[in-house]
mmCIF file of C-alpha atoms and ligand atoms in Angstrom:
data_model
loop_
_atom_site.group_PDB
_atom_site.id
_atom_site.type_symbol
_atom_site.label_atom_id
_atom_site.label_comp_id
_atom_site.label_asym_id
_atom_site.label_seq_id
_atom_site.Cartn_x
_atom_site.Cartn_y
_atom_site.Cartn_z
ATOM 1 C CA MET A 1 122.856 166.028 -13.417
ATOM 2 C CA VAL A 2 123.441 162.799 -11.682
ATOM 3 C CA GLN A 3 126.958 162.069 -12.485
ATOM 4 C CA LYS A 4 127.621 159.172 -14.717
ATOM 5 C CA VAL A 5 128.658 155.885 -12.959
ATOM 6 C CA THR A 6 131.531 154.433 -14.682
ATOM 7 C CA LYS A 7 132.992 152.364 -11.000
ATOM 8 C CA ALA A 8 132.062 149.478 -9.892
ATOM 9 C CA VAL A 9 133.589 147.506 -6.701
ATOM 10 C CA PHE A 10 133.170 143.070 -6.568
ATOM 11 C CA PRO A 11 133.817 142.159 -2.619
ATOM 12 C CA VAL A 12 135.346 138.322 -3.746
ATOM 13 C CA ALA A 13 137.326 137.682 -0.716
ATOM 14 C CA GLY A 14 134.891 135.754 0.704
ATOM 15 C CA LEU A 15 135.918 132.388 1.790
ATOM 16 C CA GLY A 16 132.979 130.529 0.523
ATOM 17 C CA THR A 17 133.226 127.756 2.838
ATOM 18 C CA ARG A 18 129.432 126.620 2.038
ATOM 19 C CA PHE A 19 131.067 125.087 -1.131
ATOM 20 C CA LEU A 20 133.769 123.382 0.375
ATOM 21 C CA PRO A 21 135.303 120.805 -0.387
ATOM 22 C CA ALA A 22 134.998 122.787 -3.989
ATOM 23 C CA THR A 23 135.968 126.111 -2.622
ATOM 24 C CA LYS A 24 139.209 124.441 -0.506
ATOM 25 C CA SER A 25 140.807 125.326 -4.464
ATOM 26 C CA ILE A 26 139.657 127.513 -6.694
ATOM 27 C CA PRO A 27 137.561 131.002 -5.394
ATOM 28 C CA LYS A 28 133.591 130.959 -5.254
ATOM 29 C CA GLU A 29 133.909 133.083 -8.269
ATOM 30 C CA MET A 30 134.915 130.769 -10.753
ATOM 31 C CA MET A 31 132.133 128.127 -10.137
ATOM 32 C CA THR A 32 130.467 128.271 -13.157
ATOM 33 C CA LEU A 33 126.487 128.204 -14.365
ATOM 34 C CA VAL A 34 126.386 126.174 -17.668
ATOM 35 C CA ASP A 35 130.204 127.254 -18.919
ATOM 36 C CA ARG A 36 130.895 130.705 -17.348
ATOM 37 C CA PRO A 37 132.189 131.551 -13.751
ATOM 38 C CA LEU A 38 129.723 133.455 -11.391
ATOM 39 C CA ILE A 39 132.420 136.569 -12.187
ATOM 40 C CA GLN A 40 132.099 136.582 -15.726
ATOM 41 C CA TYR A 41 128.124 136.988 -14.853
ATOM 42 C CA ALA A 42 129.234 139.763 -12.575
ATOM 43 C CA ILE A 43 131.539 141.634 -15.149
ATOM 44 C CA ASP A 44 129.065 141.428 -17.995
ATOM 45 C CA GLU A 45 126.405 142.735 -16.192
ATOM 46 C CA ALA A 46 128.322 145.874 -15.327
ATOM 47 C CA ARG A 47 129.356 146.369 -19.030
ATOM 48 C CA ALA A 48 125.826 146.107 -20.326
ATOM 49 C CA ALA A 49 125.600 149.199 -17.653
ATOM 50 C CA GLY A 50 128.757 151.350 -19.023
ATOM 51 C CA ILE A 51 131.094 150.203 -16.344
ATOM 52 C CA GLU A 52 134.142 151.318 -17.354
ATOM 53 C CA GLU A 53 136.905 150.632 -14.025
ATOM 54 C CA PHE A 54 136.058 147.194 -12.414
ATOM 55 C CA ILE A 55 137.241 147.408 -8.350
ATOM 56 C CA PHE A 56 137.793 143.589 -7.341
ATOM 57 C CA VAL A 57 138.605 143.179 -3.326
ATOM 58 C CA THR A 58 140.086 139.640 -3.313
ATOM 59 C CA SER A 59 142.003 138.314 -0.825
ATOM 60 C CA ARG A 60 145.039 135.087 -0.213
ATOM 61 C CA GLY A 61 143.643 132.539 -2.697
ATOM 62 C CA LYS A 62 141.839 134.216 -5.279
ATOM 63 C CA GLY A 63 144.540 134.662 -8.129
ATOM 64 C CA ALA A 64 142.904 132.462 -9.968
ATOM 65 C CA LEU A 65 140.206 135.255 -11.001
ATOM 66 C CA GLU A 66 143.238 137.406 -11.684
ATOM 67 C CA ASP A 67 143.878 134.839 -14.096
ATOM 68 C CA TYR A 68 140.976 134.639 -15.723
ATOM 69 C CA PHE A 69 140.748 138.178 -17.152
ATOM 70 C CA ASP A 70 144.419 138.293 -18.118
ATOM 71 C CA HIS A 71 144.724 137.005 -21.975
ATOM 72 C CA ALA A 72 146.036 134.105 -22.342
ATOM 73 C CA HIS A 73 148.172 133.708 -25.491
ATOM 74 C CA GLU A 74 149.166 130.608 -26.486
ATOM 75 C CA LEU A 75 145.650 129.334 -26.001
ATOM 76 C CA GLU A 76 144.949 131.876 -28.307
ATOM 77 C CA ASN A 77 147.925 131.031 -30.449
ATOM 78 C CA THR A 78 146.987 127.603 -30.539
ATOM 79 C CA LEU A 79 142.952 127.848 -31.667
ATOM 80 C CA ARG A 80 143.897 130.822 -33.956
ATOM 81 C CA LYS A 81 146.228 128.354 -35.858
ATOM 82 C CA ALA A 82 143.219 125.953 -35.522
ATOM 83 C CA GLY A 83 140.690 128.487 -37.436
ATOM 84 C CA LYS A 84 138.211 128.319 -34.375
ATOM 85 C CA ASP A 85 137.360 132.101 -34.475
ATOM 86 C CA ASP A 86 134.029 131.187 -32.305
ATOM 87 C CA LEU A 87 136.002 130.278 -29.623
ATOM 88 C CA LEU A 88 138.550 132.544 -30.124
ATOM 89 C CA GLU A 89 134.987 135.216 -29.561
ATOM 90 C CA LEU A 90 134.605 133.592 -26.321
ATOM 91 C CA LEU A 91 137.828 133.883 -25.037
ATOM 92 C CA ARG A 92 138.124 137.663 -25.701
ATOM 93 C CA GLN A 93 134.937 138.166 -24.018
ATOM 94 C CA THR A 94 136.782 137.476 -21.035
ATOM 95 C CA ASN A 95 140.007 139.549 -21.575
ATOM 96 C CA MET A 96 139.853 143.360 -20.437
ATOM 97 C CA GLU A 97 140.967 145.992 -21.259
ATOM 98 C CA SER A 98 144.478 147.395 -19.643
ATOM 99 C CA GLY A 99 144.194 149.334 -16.768
ATOM 100 C CA ALA A 100 140.548 148.474 -16.643
ATOM 101 C CA ILE A 101 140.369 146.098 -13.392
ATOM 102 C CA ALA A 102 142.067 146.977 -10.112
ATOM 103 C CA TYR A 103 142.636 144.390 -7.236
ATOM 104 C CA ILE A 104 142.751 145.440 -4.009
ATOM 105 C CA ARG A 105 142.943 142.994 -0.548
ATOM 106 C CA GLN A 106 140.905 142.638 1.777
ATOM 107 C CA HIS A 107 143.282 141.665 4.746
ATOM 108 C CA LYS A 108 140.720 140.678 7.398
ATOM 109 C CA ALA A 109 137.232 138.822 6.563
ATOM 110 C CA MET A 110 135.232 141.789 8.602
ATOM 111 C CA GLY A 111 131.859 142.061 6.498
ATOM 112 C CA LEU A 112 130.999 143.662 3.354
ATOM 113 C CA GLY A 113 130.894 147.176 4.334
ATOM 114 C CA HIS A 114 134.839 146.933 5.260
ATOM 115 C CA ALA A 115 135.364 144.878 1.688
ATOM 116 C CA VAL A 116 133.626 148.330 0.518
ATOM 117 C CA TRP A 117 135.770 150.138 2.241
ATOM 118 C CA CYS A 118 138.723 148.437 1.881
ATOM 119 C CA ALA A 119 138.357 150.172 -2.443
ATOM 120 C CA ARG A 120 137.810 153.849 -1.448
ATOM 121 C CA ARG A 121 141.021 155.111 -2.630
ATOM 122 C CA LEU A 122 140.377 153.902 -6.064
ATOM 123 C CA ILE A 123 136.510 154.908 -5.692
ATOM 124 C CA GLY A 124 137.641 158.546 -5.366
ATOM 125 C CA ASP A 125 134.432 161.213 -5.141
ATOM 126 C CA GLU A 126 132.194 159.786 -7.589
ATOM 127 C CA PRO A 127 128.887 158.046 -7.522
ATOM 128 C CA PHE A 128 130.044 153.708 -7.911
ATOM 129 C CA ALA A 129 127.816 150.305 -8.310
ATOM 130 C CA VAL A 130 128.369 147.538 -5.858
ATOM 131 C CA VAL A 131 127.808 143.523 -7.217
ATOM 132 C CA LEU A 132 127.307 141.023 -5.122
ATOM 133 C CA THR A 133 128.574 137.865 -7.795
ATOM 134 C CA ASP A 134 126.854 135.538 -5.736
ATOM 135 C CA ASP A 135 123.206 137.549 -6.201
ATOM 136 C CA VAL A 136 123.019 136.278 -10.215
ATOM 137 C CA VAL A 137 119.947 137.670 -11.874
ATOM 138 C CA LEU A 138 118.302 136.736 -15.286
ATOM 139 C CA GLY A 139 116.880 140.006 -16.661
ATOM 140 C CA GLU A 140 116.359 141.982 -19.624
ATOM 141 C CA PRO A 141 117.863 144.626 -19.595
ATOM 142 C CA PRO A 142 120.148 143.884 -16.791
ATOM 143 C CA CYS A 143 119.557 144.568 -13.200
ATOM 144 C CA LEU A 144 122.302 146.764 -12.556
ATOM 145 C CA GLN A 145 121.429 148.444 -16.422
ATOM 146 C CA GLN A 146 118.028 148.778 -14.641
ATOM 147 C CA MET A 147 119.169 150.392 -11.656
ATOM 148 C CA ILE A 148 121.838 152.998 -13.482
ATOM 149 C CA GLU A 149 118.489 154.321 -15.573
ATOM 150 C CA ALA A 150 116.406 154.647 -12.396
ATOM 151 C CA HIS A 151 119.360 156.467 -10.827
ATOM 152 C CA ALA A 152 120.054 158.919 -13.031
ATOM 153 C CA GLU A 153 116.295 160.169 -12.767
ATOM 154 C CA THR A 154 116.350 159.550 -8.403
ATOM 155 C CA GLY A 155 119.993 160.553 -8.135
ATOM 156 C CA GLY A 156 120.870 159.620 -4.065
ATOM 157 C CA SER A 157 122.077 155.807 -3.677
ATOM 158 C CA MET A 158 119.923 153.004 -4.613
ATOM 159 C CA VAL A 159 119.731 149.768 -3.646
ATOM 160 C CA ALA A 160 118.041 146.737 -5.446
ATOM 161 C CA ALA A 161 114.778 145.337 -3.877
ATOM 162 C CA MET A 162 112.282 142.282 -3.844
ATOM 163 C CA GLU A 163 109.916 141.089 -2.069
ATOM 164 C CA VAL A 164 110.937 137.756 0.012
ATOM 165 C CA PRO A 165 108.627 135.824 2.262
ATOM 166 C CA ALA A 166 108.209 136.719 5.786
ATOM 167 C CA ASP A 167 110.306 133.934 7.269
ATOM 168 C CA LYS A 168 113.041 134.803 5.333
ATOM 169 C CA THR A 169 113.720 138.421 6.252
ATOM 170 C CA SER A 170 116.700 137.547 8.558
ATOM 171 C CA ALA A 171 118.594 136.808 6.071
ATOM 172 C CA TYR A 172 118.700 140.270 4.037
ATOM 173 C CA GLY A 173 119.106 143.619 4.595
ATOM 174 C CA ILE A 174 115.679 145.316 4.644
ATOM 175 C CA ILE A 175 114.047 148.481 4.001
ATOM 176 C CA ASP A 176 112.073 150.735 5.921
ATOM 177 C CA VAL A 177 109.973 152.237 3.167
ATOM 178 C CA ALA A 178 109.121 155.714 3.441
ATOM 179 C CA GLU A 179 106.958 156.467 -0.040
ATOM 180 C CA ASP A 180 106.224 152.941 -2.427
ATOM 181 C CA MET A 181 106.522 155.082 -5.680
ATOM 182 C CA GLY A 182 105.573 151.144 -7.707
ATOM 183 C CA ALA A 183 108.852 149.891 -9.018
ATOM 184 C CA ILE A 184 111.247 152.762 -6.788
ATOM 185 C CA VAL A 185 109.936 152.743 -3.303
ATOM 186 C CA LYS A 186 111.850 155.769 -1.188
ATOM 187 C CA VAL A 187 114.079 154.235 1.673
ATOM 188 C CA ALA A 188 113.393 155.579 5.331
ATOM 189 C CA GLY A 189 115.798 153.171 6.873
ATOM 190 C CA MET A 190 117.292 149.614 6.292
ATOM 191 C CA VAL A 191 118.456 146.973 9.098
ATOM 192 C CA GLU A 192 120.645 144.176 8.387
ATOM 193 C CA LYS A 193 119.026 140.518 8.771
ATOM 194 C CA PRO A 194 116.710 141.331 11.141
ATOM 195 C CA LYS A 195 115.977 138.925 14.049
ATOM 196 C CA GLN A 196 112.845 140.183 15.066
ATOM 197 C CA ASN A 197 110.053 142.598 13.657
ATOM 198 C CA PRO A 198 111.188 143.577 10.200
ATOM 199 C CA PRO A 199 110.116 146.375 9.140
ATOM 200 C CA SER A 200 108.551 145.066 5.923
ATOM 201 C CA ASN A 201 109.538 141.827 3.183
ATOM 202 C CA LEU A 202 111.293 144.261 0.954
ATOM 203 C CA ALA A 203 114.629 142.830 0.990
ATOM 204 C CA VAL A 204 118.207 144.208 -0.682
ATOM 205 C CA ILE A 205 119.595 142.712 -3.277
ATOM 206 C CA GLY A 206 123.370 142.153 -4.040
ATOM 207 C CA ARG A 207 123.454 145.428 -6.418
ATOM 208 C CA TYR A 208 124.034 149.055 -4.964
ATOM 209 C CA ILE A 209 124.845 152.275 -6.805
ATOM 210 C CA LEU A 210 126.155 154.598 -3.898
ATOM 211 C CA ALA A 211 126.995 158.299 -3.554
ATOM 212 C CA PRO A 212 130.400 159.065 -2.368
ATOM 213 C CA THR A 213 129.597 159.489 1.148
ATOM 214 C CA VAL A 214 128.799 156.467 1.862
ATOM 215 C CA LEU A 215 132.211 155.752 2.419
ATOM 216 C CA ASN A 216 132.287 158.339 5.515
ATOM 217 C CA ASN A 217 129.520 156.518 6.977
ATOM 218 C CA LEU A 218 132.141 152.753 6.344
ATOM 219 C CA ASN A 219 134.888 155.548 7.961
ATOM 220 C CA LYS A 220 133.237 154.980 10.979
ATOM 221 C CA LEU A 221 134.072 151.603 10.678
ATOM 222 C CA LYS A 222 130.749 150.714 12.679
ATOM 223 C CA GLN A 223 130.371 146.973 13.989
ATOM 224 C CA GLY A 224 126.932 146.151 12.899
ATOM 225 C CA ALA A 225 124.677 142.752 13.082
ATOM 226 C CA GLY A 226 127.142 139.500 13.587
ATOM 227 C CA GLY A 227 129.811 141.987 14.859
ATOM 228 C CA GLU A 228 130.644 142.753 11.091
ATOM 229 C CA ILE A 229 131.236 146.224 9.608
ATOM 230 C CA GLN A 230 128.043 145.959 7.069
ATOM 231 C CA LEU A 231 126.905 148.036 4.027
ATOM 232 C CA THR A 232 123.298 148.206 5.097
ATOM 233 C CA ASP A 233 123.893 150.294 8.182
ATOM 234 C CA ALA A 234 126.197 152.905 6.178
ATOM 235 C CA ILE A 235 123.601 153.376 3.603
ATOM 236 C CA ALA A 236 120.956 153.514 6.936
ATOM 237 C CA ASP A 237 123.257 156.488 7.956
ATOM 238 C CA GLU A 238 122.932 158.063 4.656
ATOM 239 C CA ILE A 239 119.444 158.709 5.193
ATOM 240 C CA ARG A 240 120.097 159.815 9.151
ATOM 241 C CA GLU A 241 122.478 162.402 7.879
ATOM 242 C CA GLY A 242 119.445 163.568 4.992
ATOM 243 C CA ARG A 243 120.813 162.368 1.874
ATOM 244 C CA GLU A 244 117.895 160.207 -0.301
ATOM 245 C CA VAL A 245 117.462 156.492 -0.754
ATOM 246 C CA PHE A 246 115.788 154.703 -3.000
ATOM 247 C CA GLY A 247 115.141 150.885 -3.646
ATOM 248 C CA LEU A 248 114.098 149.860 -7.582
ATOM 249 C CA ARG A 249 111.774 146.205 -7.508
ATOM 250 C CA PHE A 250 114.230 145.830 -10.636
ATOM 251 C CA ARG A 251 112.554 142.943 -13.289
ATOM 252 C CA GLY A 252 113.979 140.016 -13.276
ATOM 253 C CA GLN A 253 114.339 136.777 -11.705
ATOM 254 C CA ARG A 254 117.193 136.352 -8.614
ATOM 255 C CA TYR A 255 119.414 133.448 -7.748
ATOM 256 C CA ASP A 256 120.793 132.782 -4.519
ATOM 257 C CA CYS A 257 124.076 131.291 -5.673
ATOM 258 C CA GLY A 258 125.589 131.913 -2.301
ATOM 259 C CA SER A 259 123.472 128.679 -1.446
ATOM 260 C CA LYS A 260 123.337 125.436 -2.753
ATOM 261 C CA ALA A 261 119.747 124.950 -3.900
ATOM 262 C CA GLY A 262 119.850 128.767 -5.064
ATOM 263 C CA PHE A 263 123.236 127.728 -7.311
ATOM 264 C CA LEU A 264 120.632 124.020 -8.720
ATOM 265 C CA GLN A 265 117.668 126.283 -9.161
ATOM 266 C CA ALA A 266 120.210 128.914 -11.326
ATOM 267 C CA THR A 267 122.154 126.047 -13.395
ATOM 268 C CA VAL A 268 118.916 124.922 -14.332
ATOM 269 C CA ALA A 269 117.206 127.881 -15.143
ATOM 270 C CA PHE A 270 120.605 128.831 -17.013
ATOM 271 C CA GLY A 271 120.699 125.931 -19.251
ATOM 272 C CA LEU A 272 117.052 126.268 -20.001
ATOM 273 C CA ASN A 273 117.868 130.211 -21.422
ATOM 274 C CA ARG A 274 120.561 128.929 -23.336
ATOM 275 C CA GLU A 275 119.479 128.291 -27.370
ATOM 276 C CA ASP A 276 122.528 125.701 -27.917
ATOM 277 C CA LEU A 277 121.052 123.960 -24.982
ATOM 278 C CA LYS A 278 117.481 124.871 -24.417
ATOM 279 C CA ASP A 279 115.610 121.622 -25.970
ATOM 280 C CA GLU A 280 117.792 118.797 -24.849
ATOM 281 C CA PHE A 281 117.830 120.082 -21.212
ATOM 282 C CA ALA A 282 114.281 120.708 -21.307
ATOM 283 C CA ASP A 283 113.629 116.741 -22.835
ATOM 284 C CA TYR A 284 115.775 115.695 -20.167
ATOM 285 C CA LEU A 285 113.917 117.208 -17.232
ATOM 286 C CA HIS A 286 110.627 116.491 -18.496
ATOM 287 C CA ASP A 287 111.472 112.795 -18.560
ATOM 288 C CA MET A 288 112.981 112.499 -15.083
ATOM 289 C CA LEU A 289 110.188 114.474 -13.373
ATOM 290 C CA ALA A 290 108.366 111.392 -14.961
ATOM 291 C CA MET A 291 110.208 108.932 -13.949
ATOM 292 C CA GLN A 292 110.050 110.288 -10.418
ATOM 293 C CA LYS A 293 106.362 110.628 -10.241
ATOM 294 C CA ALA A 294 105.884 107.013 -11.502
ATOM 295 C CA ALA A 295 108.305 105.893 -8.729
ATOM 296 C CA GLU A 296 106.429 107.135 -6.369
HETATM 297 C C1 G1P B 1 124.656 140.897 2.042
HETATM 298 C C2 G1P B 1 124.083 142.439 2.619
HETATM 299 C C3 G1P B 1 122.515 142.136 2.477
HETATM 300 C C4 G1P B 1 121.640 141.020 1.538
HETATM 301 C C5 G1P B 1 122.340 140.246 0.858
HETATM 302 C C6 G1P B 1 121.918 140.236 -0.573
HETATM 303 O O1 G1P B 1 124.817 140.145 3.047
HETATM 304 O O2 G1P B 1 124.700 142.445 3.546
HETATM 305 O O3 G1P B 1 121.840 143.500 3.026
HETATM 306 O O4 G1P B 1 120.238 141.237 2.002
HETATM 307 O O5 G1P B 1 123.555 140.338 0.429
HETATM 308 O O6 G1P B 1 122.066 139.194 -1.149
HETATM 309 P P1 G1P B 1 125.179 138.173 2.761
HETATM 310 O O7 G1P B 1 124.228 137.303 2.253
HETATM 311 O O8 G1P B 1 126.302 138.438 1.898
HETATM 312 O O9 G1P B 1 125.076 137.688 3.875
#
């Protein structure tokens, strides 16, 4: 039987330089889509998938993330006295059970693989998830849940996968497909950001379910693409050592909130996805496009 996945690692140590000057004093994971910070979407998705322990790999200047998931007693009391139950309920979703979140520091920016390796002692000897907050996925059921359900059938390790245009393969971990079974593919190898000859156009998106043996591969602290310790390389080593890795073509739309254009697209999509905003927002977008067309 496949062991249940109850732990997830959230690498949130990055500087977020692409969003300067905003990220000068706020962590990029606190940037909001509509009214929720990116980290909240990631945590909600993990919770929906049955994750119980949340491991944040942080760095200097990420204190706002710790505060965000703490109880805000003064604020809660004020809202309670004012009878604002709906707002209290909203805040409740940001509270975590005591001991459910652990924070670990990554002292040097040495890559995604290194960030995950920093959490090795908290992960221990069980399969675990990794969620990259830059990749926001609108999907039902949420992406990680789809993966956990698929992983319960396949075992091994699993990455979220998505076809990307041929000229974009150098921005992703790319899968060499051994066997295409439709939604699930068996992985023959993986290359991080191939500059040329990508093995396919099937890219890894920031959701992973990993066997604990991946941590042994990370222990080698081997430098890969861009001089960084790459998670992709440690997963590829699994295959070399005879263990199975799968890709899941998840159902849903992924937004690259690590880029400005992707963040704007996500803002529009999430705005249109919200019952309380969609009519007004859709009318506005419609009028704006019509005005632009008329001006052309
Ligand atoms: C990371 C991974 C890469 C993956 C990507 C998905 O890269 O290293 O394999 O395809 O996330 O967003 P990053 O975008 O952090 O450079």
